[in-house]
CSV table of C-alpha atoms in Angstrom, one decimal:
chain,number,residue,atom,x,y,z
A,1,MET,CA,258.4,91.3,73.2
A,2,SER,CA,259.7,94.1,70.9
A,3,LYS,CA,257.2,96.9,70.4
A,4,ASP,CA,259.1,97.9,67.3
A,5,LYS,CA,257.9,94.8,65.4
A,6,MET,CA,254.2,94.7,66.5
A,7,VAL,CA,251.1,95.2,64.5
A,8,VAL,CA,247.5,95.1,65.7
A,9,ALA,CA,244.6,93.9,63.6
A,10,ILE,CA,240.9,94.5,64.3
A,11,ASP,CA,238.6,92.2,62.4
A,12,ILE,CA,235.1,93.7,62.5
A,13,GLY,CA,232.6,91.1,61.4
A,14,THR,CA,228.9,90.9,61.5
A,15,SER,CA,228.8,88.4,64.4
A,16,LYS,CA,232.1,89.0,66.2
A,17,ILE,CA,235.0,91.4,66.5
A,18,THR,CA,238.5,90.0,66.9
A,19,THR,CA,241.5,92.0,67.9
A,20,LEU,CA,244.9,90.3,67.4
A,21,VAL,CA,248.3,91.6,68.3
A,22,GLY,CA,251.1,90.2,66.2
A,23,GLU,CA,254.9,90.4,66.5
A,24,VAL,CA,257.3,89.6,63.7
A,25,ASP,CA,260.5,88.0,64.9
A,26,ASP,CA,264.0,88.4,63.5
A,27,VAL,CA,263.6,85.6,61.0
A,28,GLY,CA,260.2,86.9,59.8
A,29,ASP,CA,257.9,84.6,61.6
A,30,LEU,CA,254.5,86.0,62.9
A,31,HIS,CA,253.7,85.4,66.5
A,32,ILE,CA,250.2,86.2,67.9
A,33,VAL,CA,250.9,87.6,71.3
A,34,ALA,CA,247.5,88.9,72.4
A,35,TYR,CA,243.9,88.2,71.6
A,36,GLY,CA,240.5,89.8,72.2
A,37,GLU,CA,237.0,89.0,71.1
A,38,SER,CA,233.5,90.4,71.5
A,39,LYS,CA,230.1,89.9,70.0
A,40,THR,CA,229.3,92.4,67.3
A,41,LYS,CA,226.4,94.8,67.7
A,42,GLY,CA,225.4,97.6,65.4
A,43,MET,CA,226.5,96.1,62.1
A,44,GLU,CA,224.7,94.2,59.4
A,45,LYS,CA,226.2,92.8,56.2
A,46,GLY,CA,229.4,94.9,56.6
A,47,ILE,CA,227.5,98.2,57.2
A,48,ILE,CA,227.3,100.3,60.4
A,49,VAL,CA,223.7,100.5,61.3
A,50,ARG,CA,224.0,101.6,65.0
A,51,PRO,CA,227.2,103.5,65.6
A,52,GLY,CA,227.0,103.6,69.4
A,53,ASP,CA,226.6,99.8,69.7
A,54,ALA,CA,229.4,99.2,67.2
A,55,ILE,CA,231.8,101.5,69.1
A,56,ARG,CA,231.1,99.6,72.4
A,57,SER,CA,231.6,96.2,70.7
A,58,ILE,CA,234.9,97.3,69.2
A,59,LYS,CA,236.1,98.7,72.5
A,60,GLU,CA,235.2,95.5,74.3
A,61,SER,CA,237.4,93.5,72.0
A,62,ILE,CA,240.3,95.9,72.2
A,63,ASP,CA,240.1,96.0,76.0
A,64,MET,CA,240.4,92.2,76.1
A,65,ALA,CA,243.4,92.3,73.9
A,66,GLU,CA,245.0,95.0,76.0
A,67,SER,CA,244.5,92.9,79.1
A,68,THR,CA,246.2,89.9,77.4
A,69,ALA,CA,249.0,92.0,76.1
A,70,GLY,CA,249.5,94.1,79.2
A,71,SER,CA,249.9,97.2,77.1
A,72,LYS,CA,247.8,100.0,75.7
A,73,ILE,CA,246.8,99.8,72.0
A,74,THR,CA,246.6,103.1,70.2
A,75,SER,CA,246.8,102.2,66.5
A,76,ALA,CA,245.7,99.3,64.3
A,77,ILE,CA,245.1,97.8,60.9
A,78,ALA,CA,241.4,97.3,60.3
A,79,ASN,CA,239.4,95.3,57.8
A,80,VAL,CA,236.9,96.5,55.2
A,81,GLY,CA,234.3,94.4,53.5
A,82,GLY,CA,230.8,94.2,52.2
A,83,TYR,CA,229.0,94.5,48.9
A,84,HIS,CA,230.2,98.1,48.5
A,85,LEU,CA,233.7,96.9,47.6
A,86,GLU,CA,234.6,97.1,43.9
A,87,CYS,CA,237.6,95.8,42.0
A,88,ARG,CA,239.3,96.3,38.6
A,89,ASN,CA,242.6,95.5,36.9
A,90,ASP,CA,244.7,98.1,35.2
A,91,SER,CA,248.2,98.7,33.9
A,92,GLU,CA,250.7,101.5,33.5
A,93,LYS,CA,254.1,101.8,31.8
A,94,THR,CA,257.2,103.9,31.7
A,95,ASP,CA,259.7,104.3,28.9
A,96,PHE,CA,263.0,105.4,30.3
A,97,GLY,CA,264.3,106.4,26.8
A,98,MET,CA,267.7,104.9,27.3
A,99,SER,CA,269.4,101.6,26.4
A,100,GLN,CA,269.7,100.4,30.0
A,101,LYS,CA,268.5,101.5,33.4
A,102,THR,CA,268.5,99.8,36.8
A,103,ILE,CA,265.0,99.7,38.2
A,104,VAL,CA,264.7,101.3,41.6
A,105,GLN,CA,261.7,101.5,44.0
A,106,SER,CA,260.8,105.0,43.0
A,107,ASP,CA,260.1,103.7,39.5
A,108,ILE,CA,257.6,101.3,40.9
A,109,ASP,CA,256.0,104.0,43.1
A,110,ASN,CA,255.6,106.2,40.0
A,111,LEU,CA,253.7,103.5,38.2
A,112,ILE,CA,251.4,103.1,41.2
A,113,GLU,CA,250.9,106.8,41.4
A,114,LYS,CA,249.9,106.8,37.7
A,115,VAL,CA,247.4,104.1,38.3
A,116,ALA,CA,246.0,105.9,41.4
A,117,SER,CA,245.6,109.2,39.4
A,118,LYS,CA,243.2,107.6,37.0
A,119,LEU,CA,240.9,106.2,39.7
A,120,PRO,CA,237.6,107.9,40.7
A,121,ARG,CA,238.2,109.6,44.1
A,122,GLU,CA,235.0,111.6,44.5
A,123,ASN,CA,232.9,108.6,45.6
A,124,TYR,CA,235.5,105.9,46.3
A,125,GLU,CA,238.5,105.3,48.6
A,126,ILE,CA,241.4,103.3,47.3
A,127,ILE,CA,242.0,100.3,49.6
A,128,HIS,CA,244.6,98.4,47.6
A,129,ILE,CA,246.7,98.7,44.4
A,130,ILE,CA,248.3,95.3,44.3
A,131,PRO,CA,251.0,94.4,41.8
A,132,LYS,CA,250.3,91.3,39.7
A,133,LYS,CA,253.4,91.3,37.6
A,134,TYR,CA,255.8,93.6,35.8
A,135,ILE,CA,257.0,93.4,32.1
A,136,LEU,CA,260.5,94.6,31.2
A,137,ASP,CA,261.1,95.7,27.6
A,138,GLU,CA,257.7,94.3,26.5
A,139,GLU,CA,258.8,90.6,26.9
A,140,ASP,CA,260.3,89.6,30.3
A,141,GLU,CA,257.6,89.0,33.0
A,142,VAL,CA,259.0,89.4,36.6
A,143,ILE,CA,257.5,89.6,40.1
A,144,ASP,CA,260.0,92.1,41.6
A,145,PRO,CA,261.8,94.2,39.1
A,146,VAL,CA,263.8,96.3,41.6
A,147,GLY,CA,267.5,95.8,40.8
A,148,LEU,CA,266.9,94.5,37.3
A,149,VAL,CA,267.9,96.4,34.1
A,150,GLY,CA,265.5,97.5,31.4
A,151,SER,CA,264.6,100.4,29.1
A,152,LYS,CA,260.8,100.1,29.6
A,153,ILE,CA,258.7,98.8,32.4
A,154,GLU,CA,255.0,98.0,32.5
A,155,GLY,CA,253.1,97.1,35.7
A,156,LYS,CA,249.9,95.2,35.9
A,157,PHE,CA,247.8,95.9,39.1
A,158,HIS,CA,244.7,94.7,40.9
A,159,ILE,CA,242.8,97.6,42.4
A,160,ILE,CA,240.2,97.4,45.2
A,161,LEU,CA,238.0,100.4,46.0
A,162,ASP,CA,235.4,101.1,48.7
A,163,LYS,CA,232.5,103.4,48.6
A,164,ILE,CA,233.6,106.6,50.4
A,165,ASN,CA,230.6,106.8,52.7
A,166,ALA,CA,230.9,103.2,54.0
A,167,TYR,CA,234.7,103.6,54.4
A,168,THR,CA,234.4,106.9,56.2
A,169,ASN,CA,231.7,105.7,58.6
A,170,LEU,CA,233.7,102.6,59.5
A,171,LYS,CA,236.8,104.6,60.1
A,172,LYS,CA,235.0,107.1,62.3
A,173,VAL,CA,233.4,104.4,64.4
A,174,ILE,CA,236.8,102.6,65.0
A,175,GLU,CA,238.6,105.9,65.8
A,176,ALA,CA,235.8,106.8,68.2
A,177,THR,CA,237.2,104.1,70.5
A,178,GLY,CA,240.5,106.0,70.6
A,179,ILE,CA,242.3,103.8,68.1
A,180,LYS,CA,244.1,105.4,65.1
A,181,VAL,CA,243.5,103.4,61.9
A,182,VAL,CA,246.8,103.3,60.1
A,183,ASN,CA,245.5,101.2,57.2
A,184,PHE,CA,242.7,98.9,55.9
A,185,VAL,CA,242.9,95.4,54.4
A,186,ALA,CA,240.0,94.1,52.3
A,187,ASN,CA,238.3,91.0,53.7
A,188,PRO,CA,238.8,88.8,50.6
A,189,VAL,CA,242.5,89.7,50.5
A,190,ALA,CA,243.0,89.0,54.2
A,191,SER,CA,241.3,85.7,54.1
A,192,ALA,CA,243.3,84.5,51.1
A,193,SER,CA,246.6,85.6,52.8
A,194,ALA,CA,245.8,83.3,55.7
A,195,VAL,CA,244.7,80.1,53.9
A,196,LEU,CA,246.3,79.9,50.4
A,197,TYR,CA,249.5,78.2,49.4
A,198,PRO,CA,251.7,79.8,46.6
A,199,GLU,CA,251.1,76.8,44.2
A,200,GLU,CA,247.4,77.2,44.5
A,201,LYS,CA,247.6,80.8,43.4
A,202,ASP,CA,249.6,79.6,40.4
A,203,MET,CA,247.0,77.0,39.5
A,204,GLY,CA,244.0,79.3,39.8
A,205,ILE,CA,241.8,79.1,42.8
A,206,VAL,CA,238.8,80.6,44.5
A,207,VAL,CA,238.6,81.6,48.2
A,208,LEU,CA,235.1,81.7,49.6
A,209,ASP,CA,234.9,83.3,53.1
A,210,ILE,CA,231.3,82.7,54.3
A,211,GLY,CA,230.8,84.8,57.4
A,212,ALA,CA,227.7,85.8,59.3
A,213,GLY,CA,226.6,88.7,57.1
A,214,THR,CA,228.4,88.2,53.8
A,215,THR,CA,230.2,85.8,51.5
A,216,ASP,CA,233.5,87.2,50.3
A,217,MET,CA,235.1,85.7,47.1
A,218,ALA,CA,238.7,86.2,45.9
A,219,ILE,CA,239.9,84.6,42.6
A,220,TYR,CA,243.6,84.0,42.0
A,221,LYS,CA,245.2,83.0,38.7
A,222,GLU,CA,248.8,82.9,37.5
A,223,GLY,CA,250.0,83.6,41.0
A,224,SER,CA,248.1,86.8,41.8
A,225,ILE,CA,244.7,88.1,42.7
A,226,ASP,CA,242.5,88.8,39.7
A,227,TYR,CA,239.0,89.5,41.1
A,228,ILE,CA,237.0,90.0,44.3
A,229,LYS,CA,233.3,90.1,45.1
A,230,SER,CA,231.2,90.2,48.2
A,231,PHE,CA,227.7,88.8,48.3
A,232,PRO,CA,225.2,90.1,51.0
A,233,VAL,CA,224.3,86.6,52.2
A,234,GLY,CA,225.9,84.4,54.9
A,235,GLY,CA,225.3,82.5,58.1
A,236,ASN,CA,222.8,84.9,59.6
A,237,GLN,CA,220.4,84.2,56.7
A,238,VAL,CA,220.7,80.5,57.6
A,239,THR,CA,219.8,81.3,61.2
A,240,MET,CA,216.8,83.4,60.3
A,241,ASP,CA,215.6,80.7,57.9
A,242,ILE,CA,215.6,78.3,60.9
A,243,ALA,CA,213.9,80.9,63.1
A,244,HIS,CA,211.1,81.4,60.6
A,245,ARG,CA,210.5,77.8,59.7
A,246,PHE,CA,210.3,76.6,63.3
A,247,LYS,CA,209.0,79.8,64.9
A,248,VAL,CA,211.8,80.0,67.4
A,249,SER,CA,213.9,83.0,68.6
A,250,LYS,CA,217.1,83.9,66.7
A,251,ASP,CA,219.2,82.8,69.6
A,252,GLU,CA,217.6,79.4,69.8
A,253,ALA,CA,217.9,79.1,66.0
A,254,GLU,CA,221.6,79.8,66.2
A,255,SER,CA,222.0,77.2,68.9
A,256,LEU,CA,220.1,74.6,66.9
A,257,LYS,CA,222.3,75.4,63.8
A,258,ILE,CA,225.5,74.9,65.8
A,259,GLU,CA,224.5,71.9,67.8
A,260,TYR,CA,222.5,69.9,65.2
A,261,GLY,CA,223.2,71.5,61.9
A,262,GLY,CA,224.7,70.1,58.7
A,263,ALA,CA,224.8,70.9,55.1
A,264,ILE,CA,223.3,67.8,53.5
A,265,ALA,CA,219.9,66.6,54.8
A,266,ASP,CA,220.3,63.1,53.4
A,267,LEU,CA,223.5,62.7,55.6
A,268,SER,CA,221.9,64.0,58.8
A,269,GLU,CA,221.1,61.9,61.8
A,270,ASN,CA,217.5,60.8,62.4
A,271,HIS,CA,217.1,62.7,65.7
A,272,VAL,CA,214.0,64.4,67.1
A,273,ILE,CA,214.8,67.7,68.7
A,274,GLU,CA,212.6,69.6,71.2
A,275,VAL,CA,212.4,73.3,70.6
A,276,PHE,CA,210.3,76.1,72.2
A,277,PRO,CA,208.4,78.3,69.7
A,278,ARG,CA,208.4,82.0,70.4
A,279,GLY,CA,206.0,83.0,73.2
A,280,SER,CA,205.2,79.4,74.1
A,281,ASP,CA,206.1,77.3,77.2
A,282,GLU,CA,205.2,74.1,75.4
A,283,PRO,CA,207.9,72.4,73.4
A,284,ILE,CA,207.4,71.0,69.9
A,285,GLN,CA,209.3,68.3,68.2
A,286,VAL,CA,211.4,68.9,65.1
A,287,ASP,CA,213.1,66.3,63.0
A,288,GLN,CA,216.8,66.9,62.5
A,289,PHE,CA,216.3,66.2,58.8
A,290,GLU,CA,214.0,69.2,58.5
A,291,LEU,CA,216.5,71.4,60.3
A,292,VAL,CA,219.4,70.4,58.0
A,293,ASP,CA,217.1,70.6,55.0
A,294,THR,CA,216.6,74.3,55.9
A,295,ILE,CA,220.3,74.9,56.2
A,296,GLU,CA,221.1,73.0,53.0
A,297,ALA,CA,218.6,75.1,51.0
A,298,ARG,CA,220.3,78.4,52.0
A,299,LEU,CA,223.9,77.1,51.6
A,300,SER,CA,222.9,75.7,48.2
A,301,GLU,CA,221.7,79.2,47.2
A,302,ILE,CA,225.0,80.7,48.2
A,303,PHE,CA,227.0,78.2,46.1
A,304,GLU,CA,224.6,78.7,43.1
A,305,ILE,CA,225.2,82.4,43.3
A,306,VAL,CA,229.0,81.8,43.3
A,307,LYS,CA,228.7,79.3,40.5
A,308,ASN,CA,226.7,81.8,38.4
A,309,GLU,CA,229.3,84.5,39.0
A,310,LEU,CA,232.2,82.3,38.0
A,311,GLU,CA,230.3,81.3,34.8
A,312,GLU,CA,229.6,84.9,33.9
A,313,LEU,CA,233.2,85.8,34.4
A,314,GLY,CA,234.4,82.9,32.4
A,315,PHE,CA,236.3,81.4,35.3
A,316,ILE,CA,234.3,78.2,35.8
A,317,ASN,CA,236.6,76.0,33.8
A,318,LYS,CA,239.9,77.8,34.6
A,319,ILE,CA,240.0,77.2,38.4
A,320,ASN,CA,242.4,74.2,38.4
A,321,GLY,CA,243.1,74.6,42.1
A,322,GLY,CA,239.4,74.3,43.1
A,323,ILE,CA,237.7,76.1,46.0
A,324,VAL,CA,238.9,76.9,49.5
A,325,LEU,CA,236.1,77.4,52.0
A,326,THR,CA,236.8,79.5,55.1
A,327,GLY,CA,234.9,81.7,57.5
A,328,GLY,CA,232.6,80.6,60.3
A,329,VAL,CA,230.1,78.8,58.1
A,330,ALA,CA,232.9,76.6,56.8
A,331,ASN,CA,232.6,74.7,60.1
A,332,THR,CA,229.2,73.3,59.0
A,333,PRO,CA,229.3,69.5,58.8
A,334,ASP,CA,229.3,68.2,55.2
A,335,ILE,CA,229.6,71.6,53.7
A,336,LYS,CA,232.7,70.5,51.7
A,337,GLU,CA,230.6,67.8,50.0
A,338,LEU,CA,227.7,70.2,49.3
A,339,ALA,CA,230.0,72.7,47.7
A,340,GLU,CA,231.7,70.1,45.5
A,341,ASN,CA,228.3,68.8,44.4
A,342,ILE,CA,227.1,72.2,43.3
A,343,LEU,CA,230.3,73.8,42.0
A,344,GLY,CA,231.7,70.7,40.4
A,345,MET,CA,235.3,71.4,41.8
A,346,ASP,CA,237.5,70.1,44.5
A,347,VAL,CA,237.0,71.9,47.8
A,348,ARG,CA,239.0,72.1,50.9
A,349,ILE,CA,238.3,73.8,54.2
A,350,GLY,CA,240.8,76.6,54.8
A,351,LYS,CA,242.2,77.5,58.3
A,352,PRO,CA,244.7,80.2,59.1
A,353,LYS,CA,248.3,79.1,58.8
A,354,ASP,CA,251.9,80.6,58.9
A,355,TYR,CA,251.7,82.0,62.5
A,356,LYS,CA,252.5,80.9,66.0
A,357,GLY,CA,250.7,81.4,69.3
A,358,PHE,CA,247.1,81.2,70.4
A,359,SER,CA,246.4,78.2,68.1
A,360,ASP,CA,243.9,76.8,70.6
A,361,LYS,CA,241.8,79.8,70.1
A,362,ILE,CA,242.3,81.0,66.5
A,363,ALA,CA,243.3,77.9,64.4
A,364,PHE,CA,239.8,77.8,62.9
A,365,PRO,CA,238.1,79.1,59.7
A,366,GLN,CA,236.3,82.0,61.4
A,367,TYR,CA,239.7,83.6,62.2
A,368,SER,CA,241.1,83.6,58.7
A,369,THR,CA,240.4,87.3,58.1
A,370,ALA,CA,242.0,88.4,61.4
A,371,VAL,CA,245.2,86.3,61.0
A,372,GLY,CA,245.3,87.2,57.3
A,373,MET,CA,245.4,90.9,58.1
A,374,LEU,CA,248.6,90.4,60.0
A,375,LEU,CA,250.1,88.1,57.4
A,376,PHE,CA,249.2,90.6,54.6
A,377,THR,CA,251.0,93.3,56.6
A,378,LYS,CA,254.0,91.1,57.3
A,379,ASN,CA,254.3,90.1,53.6
A,380,ASN,CA,254.0,93.7,52.5
A,381,ALA,CA,257.1,94.4,54.6
A,382,SER,CA,259.0,92.2,52.1
A,383,GLY,CA,257.7,94.2,49.2
A,384,GLN,CA,255.3,91.5,47.8
A,385,THR,CA,252.4,93.9,47.7
A,386,ILE,CA,251.8,97.6,48.0
A,387,THR,CA,248.9,99.5,49.5
A,388,PRO,CA,248.4,103.1,48.6
A,389,ALA,CA,248.4,105.9,51.2
A,390,GLU,CA,245.2,106.8,52.9
A,391,SER,CA,244.1,110.4,52.6
A,392,SER,CA,245.7,111.6,55.9
A,393,ALA,CA,248.9,113.4,55.2
A,394,ASP,CA,251.0,111.9,58.0
A,395,LEU,CA,251.2,108.4,56.6
A,396,ASP,CA,253.7,107.3,54.0
A,397,ILE,CA,252.2,103.9,53.0
A,398,PHE,CA,254.7,103.4,50.2
A,399,GLY,CA,257.4,103.2,52.9
A,400,PHE,CA,255.0,101.9,55.5
A,401,PHE,CA,255.1,98.2,54.6
A,402,ARG,CA,258.8,98.2,53.6
A,403,SER,CA,259.9,99.3,57.0
A,404,LEU,CA,257.5,97.6,59.4
A,405,ALA,CA,259.5,98.0,62.5
A,406,GLU,CA,260.0,101.8,62.0
A,407,LYS,CA,256.6,102.7,60.8
A,408,LEU,CA,254.6,100.6,63.4
A,409,LYS,CA,256.7,101.4,66.4
A,410,ASN,CA,254.0,103.7,67.9
A,411,LEU,CA,251.3,101.0,68.0
A,412,PHE,CA,251.5,100.8,71.7
């Protein structure tokens, strides 16, 4: 196991924290070599609400991964999500003023620096500046212009920003565990990296990662990301709906959801379930139909919110690839059919792919973000995407992803 080619990802979600250690082999394949997980405390809807609890939860996940790896973790990639994420598309161009010039990497870096210089930095932190495409001499569209010849170059980029307070608080909590955060990956970008195929990005597709606290959406068209959005509703709201309707504890409501839940009441089994209301020793009987009806109502609301967003953006009839559902809520029986009924598109359940190792533990929708963070980093090493440098002066992110082995050699 070569420490030179390792990267650690810490996925901090509302319900769980997952730490994965990945190694990139000589042919570019990602191997998961260590895994840790803990129950999240101190976070709600992507926001730190109890720092001390959050720090202990993160440390527990890291400790488990260290035990699996047999090595000390000192640095990691972390995720950022929540409704405080914002996105925009922008472009920049350079006229070289000569008949021919071979494009070099510094030309691309200069375009990105121009884009970054226009962004608001007082209240926002730049999370990603992701190239969508480049145009040479106002006519030739290319994905990677380095090595090609042109007299003008224009770059089109997708930009993701985070509110500075949310970003700073999350970073401080993670680093309070003794871990240096070398970079962040936005949740929608990470999930899409784990579940999408290239042809789906070309067709136009939506990734919906429905987690415990939020629903993260990423829209791809013409091969690249075009829009992201996070909605502050997820599986925890389903659980609380069950707890309120049947007057049970949150823990019992979660157990009922997992054991007897479904997304379409008319497809549910006709079982009678015994539950214990809060503060009572006497059980009551609940029809499974009523339980699933409660779940269906909240999931329908989520899909209606997404549908309205797509309609307002003008995407509703342009998503030829349909919808990919991922995240923990994607495990709900019959959710694919419910989503198709409401959104009027083909839907598939997305599970993380393009990795090796620990498949018995992480080959499920709830691990798409964690695996996607590693895949995003690996793909960046090939120059497919670029993430700008964070504010600390000791990191050269422009070189970071193009030389994974060199820049990440101090992870352990």
